[in-house]
mmCIF file of C-alpha atoms in Angstrom:
data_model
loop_
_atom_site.group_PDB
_atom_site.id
_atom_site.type_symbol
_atom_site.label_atom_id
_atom_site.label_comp_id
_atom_site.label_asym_id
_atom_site.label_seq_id
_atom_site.Cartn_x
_atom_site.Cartn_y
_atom_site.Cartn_z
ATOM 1 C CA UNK A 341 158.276 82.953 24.044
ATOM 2 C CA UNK A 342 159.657 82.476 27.387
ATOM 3 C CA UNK A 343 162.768 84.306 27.204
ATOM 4 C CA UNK A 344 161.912 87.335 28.188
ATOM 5 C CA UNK A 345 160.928 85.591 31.695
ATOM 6 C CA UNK A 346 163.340 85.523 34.582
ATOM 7 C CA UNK A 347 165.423 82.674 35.024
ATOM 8 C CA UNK A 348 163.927 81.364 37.908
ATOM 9 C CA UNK A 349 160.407 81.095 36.211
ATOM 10 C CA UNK A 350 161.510 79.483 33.131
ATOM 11 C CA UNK A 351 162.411 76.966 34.819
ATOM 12 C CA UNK A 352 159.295 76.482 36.393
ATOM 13 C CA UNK A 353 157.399 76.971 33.043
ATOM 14 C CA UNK A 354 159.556 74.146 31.747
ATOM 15 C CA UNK A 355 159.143 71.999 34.464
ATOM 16 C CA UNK A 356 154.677 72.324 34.665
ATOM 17 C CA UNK A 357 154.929 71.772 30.774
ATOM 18 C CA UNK A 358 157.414 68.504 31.061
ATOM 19 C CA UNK A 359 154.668 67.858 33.622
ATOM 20 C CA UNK A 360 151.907 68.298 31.566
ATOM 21 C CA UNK A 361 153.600 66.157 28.580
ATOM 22 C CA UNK A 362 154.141 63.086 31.323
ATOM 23 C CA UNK A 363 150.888 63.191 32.575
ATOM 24 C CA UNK A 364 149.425 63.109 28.648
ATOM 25 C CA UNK A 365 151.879 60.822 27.350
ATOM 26 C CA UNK A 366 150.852 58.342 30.669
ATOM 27 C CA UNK A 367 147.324 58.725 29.194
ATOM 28 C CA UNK A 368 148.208 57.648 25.854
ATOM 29 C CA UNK A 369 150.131 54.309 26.988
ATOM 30 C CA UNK A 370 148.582 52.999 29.454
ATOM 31 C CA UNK A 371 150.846 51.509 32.576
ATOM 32 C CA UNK A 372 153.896 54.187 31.521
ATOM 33 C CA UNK A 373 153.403 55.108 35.198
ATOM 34 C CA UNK A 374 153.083 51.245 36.902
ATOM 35 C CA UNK A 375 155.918 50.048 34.981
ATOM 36 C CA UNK A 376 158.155 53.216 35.911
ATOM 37 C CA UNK A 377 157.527 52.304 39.853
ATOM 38 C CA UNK A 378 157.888 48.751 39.155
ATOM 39 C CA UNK A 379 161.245 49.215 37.543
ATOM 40 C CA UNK A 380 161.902 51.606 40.783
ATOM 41 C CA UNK A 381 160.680 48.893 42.829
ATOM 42 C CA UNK A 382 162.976 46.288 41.205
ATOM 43 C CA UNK A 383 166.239 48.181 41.251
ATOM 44 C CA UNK A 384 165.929 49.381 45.114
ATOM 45 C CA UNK A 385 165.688 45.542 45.414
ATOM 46 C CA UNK A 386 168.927 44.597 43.486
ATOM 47 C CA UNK A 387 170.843 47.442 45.411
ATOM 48 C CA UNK A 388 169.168 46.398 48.628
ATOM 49 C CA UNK A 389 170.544 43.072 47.759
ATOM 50 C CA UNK A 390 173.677 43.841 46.399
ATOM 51 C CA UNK A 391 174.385 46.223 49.422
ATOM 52 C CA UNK A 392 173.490 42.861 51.880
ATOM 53 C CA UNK A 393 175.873 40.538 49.950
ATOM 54 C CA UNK A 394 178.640 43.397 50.510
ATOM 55 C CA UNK A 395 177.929 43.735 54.613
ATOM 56 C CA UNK A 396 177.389 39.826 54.197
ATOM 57 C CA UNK A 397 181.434 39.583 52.779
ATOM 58 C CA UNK A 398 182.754 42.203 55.001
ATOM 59 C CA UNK A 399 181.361 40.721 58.120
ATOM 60 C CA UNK A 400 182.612 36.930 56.781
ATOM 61 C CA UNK A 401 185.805 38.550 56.166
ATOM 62 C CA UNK A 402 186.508 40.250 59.795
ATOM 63 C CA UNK A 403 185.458 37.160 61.173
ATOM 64 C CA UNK A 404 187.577 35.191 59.027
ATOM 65 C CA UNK A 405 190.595 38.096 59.600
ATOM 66 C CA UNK A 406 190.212 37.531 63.328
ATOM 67 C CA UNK A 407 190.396 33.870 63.559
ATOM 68 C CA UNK A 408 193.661 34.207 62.666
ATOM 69 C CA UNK A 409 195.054 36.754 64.999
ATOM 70 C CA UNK A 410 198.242 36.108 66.766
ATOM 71 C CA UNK A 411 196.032 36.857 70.246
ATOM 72 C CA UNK A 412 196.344 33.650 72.009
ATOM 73 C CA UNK A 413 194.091 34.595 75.047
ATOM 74 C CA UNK A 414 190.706 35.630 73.177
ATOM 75 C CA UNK A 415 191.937 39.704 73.599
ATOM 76 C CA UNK A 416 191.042 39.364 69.683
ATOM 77 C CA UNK A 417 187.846 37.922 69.663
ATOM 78 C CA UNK A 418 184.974 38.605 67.536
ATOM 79 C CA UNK A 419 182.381 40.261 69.115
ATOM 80 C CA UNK A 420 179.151 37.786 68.166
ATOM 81 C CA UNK A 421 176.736 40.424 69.153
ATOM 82 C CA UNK A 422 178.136 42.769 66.798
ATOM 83 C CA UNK A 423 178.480 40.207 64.016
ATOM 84 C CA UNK A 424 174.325 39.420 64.022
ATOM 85 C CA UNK A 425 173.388 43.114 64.624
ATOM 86 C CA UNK A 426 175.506 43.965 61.189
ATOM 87 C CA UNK A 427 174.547 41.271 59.348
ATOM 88 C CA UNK A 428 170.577 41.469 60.451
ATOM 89 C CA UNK A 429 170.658 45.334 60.116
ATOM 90 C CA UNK A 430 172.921 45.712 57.212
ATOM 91 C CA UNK A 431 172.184 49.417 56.705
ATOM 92 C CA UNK A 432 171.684 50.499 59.871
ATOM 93 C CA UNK A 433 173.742 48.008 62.065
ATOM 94 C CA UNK A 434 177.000 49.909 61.791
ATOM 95 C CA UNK A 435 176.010 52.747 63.314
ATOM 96 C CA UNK A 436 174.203 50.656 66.346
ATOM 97 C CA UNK A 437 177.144 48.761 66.938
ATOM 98 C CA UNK A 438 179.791 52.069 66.595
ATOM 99 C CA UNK A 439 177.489 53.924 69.024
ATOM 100 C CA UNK A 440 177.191 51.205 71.770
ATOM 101 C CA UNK A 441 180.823 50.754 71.502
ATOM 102 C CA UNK A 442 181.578 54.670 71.883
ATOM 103 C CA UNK A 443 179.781 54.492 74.618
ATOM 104 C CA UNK A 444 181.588 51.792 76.664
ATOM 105 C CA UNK A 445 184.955 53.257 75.701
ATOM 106 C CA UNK A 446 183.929 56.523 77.124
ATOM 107 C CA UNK A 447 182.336 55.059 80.001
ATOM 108 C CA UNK A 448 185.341 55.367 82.364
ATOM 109 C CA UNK A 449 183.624 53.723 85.043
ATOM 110 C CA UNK A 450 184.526 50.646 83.332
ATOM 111 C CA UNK A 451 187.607 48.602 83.347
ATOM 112 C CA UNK A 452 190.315 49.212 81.516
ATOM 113 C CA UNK A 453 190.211 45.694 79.449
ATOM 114 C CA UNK A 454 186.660 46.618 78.318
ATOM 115 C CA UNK A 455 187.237 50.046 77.415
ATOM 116 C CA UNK A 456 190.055 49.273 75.303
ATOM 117 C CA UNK A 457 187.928 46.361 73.435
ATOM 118 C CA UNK A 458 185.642 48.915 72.473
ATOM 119 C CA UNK A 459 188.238 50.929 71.265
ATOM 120 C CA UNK A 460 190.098 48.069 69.252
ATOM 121 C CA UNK A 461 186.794 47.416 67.635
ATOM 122 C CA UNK A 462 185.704 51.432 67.126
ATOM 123 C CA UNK A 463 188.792 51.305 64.886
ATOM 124 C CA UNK A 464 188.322 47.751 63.384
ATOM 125 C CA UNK A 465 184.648 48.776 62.035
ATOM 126 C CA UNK A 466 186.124 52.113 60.750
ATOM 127 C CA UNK A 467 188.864 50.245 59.057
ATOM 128 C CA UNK A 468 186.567 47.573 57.638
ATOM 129 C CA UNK A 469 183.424 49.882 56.387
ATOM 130 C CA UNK A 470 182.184 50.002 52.706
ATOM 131 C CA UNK A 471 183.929 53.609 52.444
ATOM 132 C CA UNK A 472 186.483 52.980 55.343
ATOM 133 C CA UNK A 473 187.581 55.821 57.704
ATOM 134 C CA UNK A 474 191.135 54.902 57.417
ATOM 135 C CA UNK A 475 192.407 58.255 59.408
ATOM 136 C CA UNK A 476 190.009 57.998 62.279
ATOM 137 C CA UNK A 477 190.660 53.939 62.338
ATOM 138 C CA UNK A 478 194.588 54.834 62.626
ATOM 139 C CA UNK A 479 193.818 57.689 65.711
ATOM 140 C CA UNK A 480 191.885 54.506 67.487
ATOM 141 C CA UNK A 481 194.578 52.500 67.129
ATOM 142 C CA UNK A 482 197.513 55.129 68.852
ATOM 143 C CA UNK A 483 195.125 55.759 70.835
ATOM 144 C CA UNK A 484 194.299 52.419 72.476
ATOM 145 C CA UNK A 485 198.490 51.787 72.185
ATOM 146 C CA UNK A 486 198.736 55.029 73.975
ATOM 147 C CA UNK A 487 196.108 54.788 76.849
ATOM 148 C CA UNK A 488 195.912 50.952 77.225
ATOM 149 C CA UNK A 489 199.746 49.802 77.553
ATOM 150 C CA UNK A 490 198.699 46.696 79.334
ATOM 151 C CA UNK A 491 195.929 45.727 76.525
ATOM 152 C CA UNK A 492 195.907 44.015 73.246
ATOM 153 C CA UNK A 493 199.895 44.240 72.772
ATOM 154 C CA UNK A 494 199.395 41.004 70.833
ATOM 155 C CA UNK A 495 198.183 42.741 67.671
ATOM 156 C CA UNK A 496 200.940 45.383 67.494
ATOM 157 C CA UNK A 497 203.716 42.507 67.843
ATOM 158 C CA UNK A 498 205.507 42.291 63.876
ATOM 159 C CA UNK A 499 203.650 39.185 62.552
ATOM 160 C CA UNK A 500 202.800 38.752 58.665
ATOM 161 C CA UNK A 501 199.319 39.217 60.168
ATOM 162 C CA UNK A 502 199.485 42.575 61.966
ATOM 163 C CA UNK A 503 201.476 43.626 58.324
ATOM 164 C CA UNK A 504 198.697 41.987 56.309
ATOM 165 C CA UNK A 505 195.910 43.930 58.340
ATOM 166 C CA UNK A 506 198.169 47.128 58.067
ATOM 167 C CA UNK A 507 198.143 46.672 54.449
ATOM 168 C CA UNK A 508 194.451 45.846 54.002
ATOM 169 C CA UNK A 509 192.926 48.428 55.916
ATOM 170 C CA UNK A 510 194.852 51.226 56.886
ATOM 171 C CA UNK A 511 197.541 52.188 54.147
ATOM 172 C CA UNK A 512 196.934 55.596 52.694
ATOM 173 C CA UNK A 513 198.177 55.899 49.080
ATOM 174 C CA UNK A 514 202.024 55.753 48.648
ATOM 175 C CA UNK A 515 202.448 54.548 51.854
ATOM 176 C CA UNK A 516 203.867 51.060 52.914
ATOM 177 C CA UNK A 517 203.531 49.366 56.008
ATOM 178 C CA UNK A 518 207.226 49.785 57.171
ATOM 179 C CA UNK A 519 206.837 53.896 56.321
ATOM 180 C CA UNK A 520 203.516 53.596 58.273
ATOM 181 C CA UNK A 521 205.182 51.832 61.188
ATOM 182 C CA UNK A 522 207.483 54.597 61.289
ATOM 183 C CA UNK A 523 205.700 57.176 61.209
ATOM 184 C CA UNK A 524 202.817 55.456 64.067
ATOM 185 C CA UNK A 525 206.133 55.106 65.992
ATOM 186 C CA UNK A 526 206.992 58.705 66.218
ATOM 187 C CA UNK A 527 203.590 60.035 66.114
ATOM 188 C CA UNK A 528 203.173 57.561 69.384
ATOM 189 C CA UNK A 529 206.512 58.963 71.306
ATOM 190 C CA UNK A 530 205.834 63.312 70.237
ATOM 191 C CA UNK A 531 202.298 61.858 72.361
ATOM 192 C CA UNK A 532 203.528 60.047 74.945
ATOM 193 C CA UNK A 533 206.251 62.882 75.509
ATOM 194 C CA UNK A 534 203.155 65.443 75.955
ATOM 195 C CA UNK A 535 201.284 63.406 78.229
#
C-alpha cells in the first residue's frame, strides 16, 4: 500500500500512523502517557545526580591533587572561587570558570604572576574534565613554561608528584611519562629557538 510512495513520505505516513496508534493505545490504558514523563522525570534526576557526584569527585580530587604539590610558596594553590562555582554549577560551572580565566590570561595588562595562574589552571581544568582535553591541556602547559620562565617552575621540577600528575592527566595512549618528557623537552627548545 505505501510502496509506491516516495521515500520521504513513507516515512511520514509511518510516523502519523505510529502516532495515531500512541495516542489510541494512551486511551485504552489510562496514565501510559503520565507514567512515560514520570519515568523521564526520574531518570533526568539520576543522571542529574550521577553527573553532580562526578563534578563532586573531580573537584575533591584536584583539591586533594593540589594539597600535595611540591609548590612551597602557594604558586599551586587552589583557586576557592573556582572550586564553589564548579561544584554549585556543576554543568555549567566549567565553562564560567574556563572563560573568566581566558580572560585574565589574555588580559596583558596584568602581571605576569596572574596571567600565568590563569594559564596553569586553563590547562589544569582541561586536564581534569569529564572528557579531558589532554592536547590543549599539554599546549597550556609549554606554553606557560615557554612565556612565564620566572613562574610556577615548582611543578615542572622531577618529583613523584609532577610524574604522578603527568601520568593521570596528560598521557596519550602508548606514551609514558619519560617519552612525554622528552618529547615536551624538544617541542619546548624547536619553540624557544623560533621565538
Amino acid at each position: 500500500m505505501i510502496t509506491h510512495l516516495k521515500p520521504e513520505f513513507r516515512k511520514a505516513w509511518l510516523l502519523a500512523v505510529l502516532l495515531l496508534l500512541g495516542s489510541l493505545l494512551a486511551g485504552c490504558m489510562p496514565g501510559t502517557i503520565e507514567t512515560a514523563a514520570g519515568t523521564a522525570f526520574i531518570w533526568d534526576q539520576k543522571q542529574d545526580y550521577k553527573h553532580k557526584g562526578e563534578v563532586d569527585r573531580a573537584v575533591d580530587r584536584y583539591v586533594r591533587d593540589h594539597a600535595e604539590s611540591p609548590c612551597k610558596y602557594g604558586e599551586d594553590r587552589v583557586m576557592t572561587s573556582a572550586v564553589e562555582i564548579l561544584k554549585k554549577y556543576r554543568l555549567t560551572g566549567l565553562k564560567e570558570v574556563y572563560k573568566r580565566l581566558e580572560g585574565i590570561y589574555e588580559d596583558e595588562s596584568q602581571p605576569d604572576n596572574v596571567r600565568a595562574g590563569a594559564l596553569y589552571n586553563m590547562a589544569v581544568l582541561q586536564s581534569r574534565r569529564h572528557a579531558p582535553k589532554k592536547i590543549l591541556a599539554r599546549e597550556f602547559f609549554k606554553r606557560l613554561y615557554i612565556e612565564f620562565p620566572n613562574e610556577y617552575r615548582c611543578i615542572f621540577k622531577a618529583t613523584e608528584w609532577r610524574d604522578s600528575m603527568i601520568e593521570q592527566q596528560l598521557l596519550l595512549p602508548g606514551e609514558t611519562v619519560e617519552s612525554f618528557l622528552r618529547e615536551a623537552a624538544e617541542d619546548i627548545e624547536k619553540r624557544k629557538g623560533v621565538q
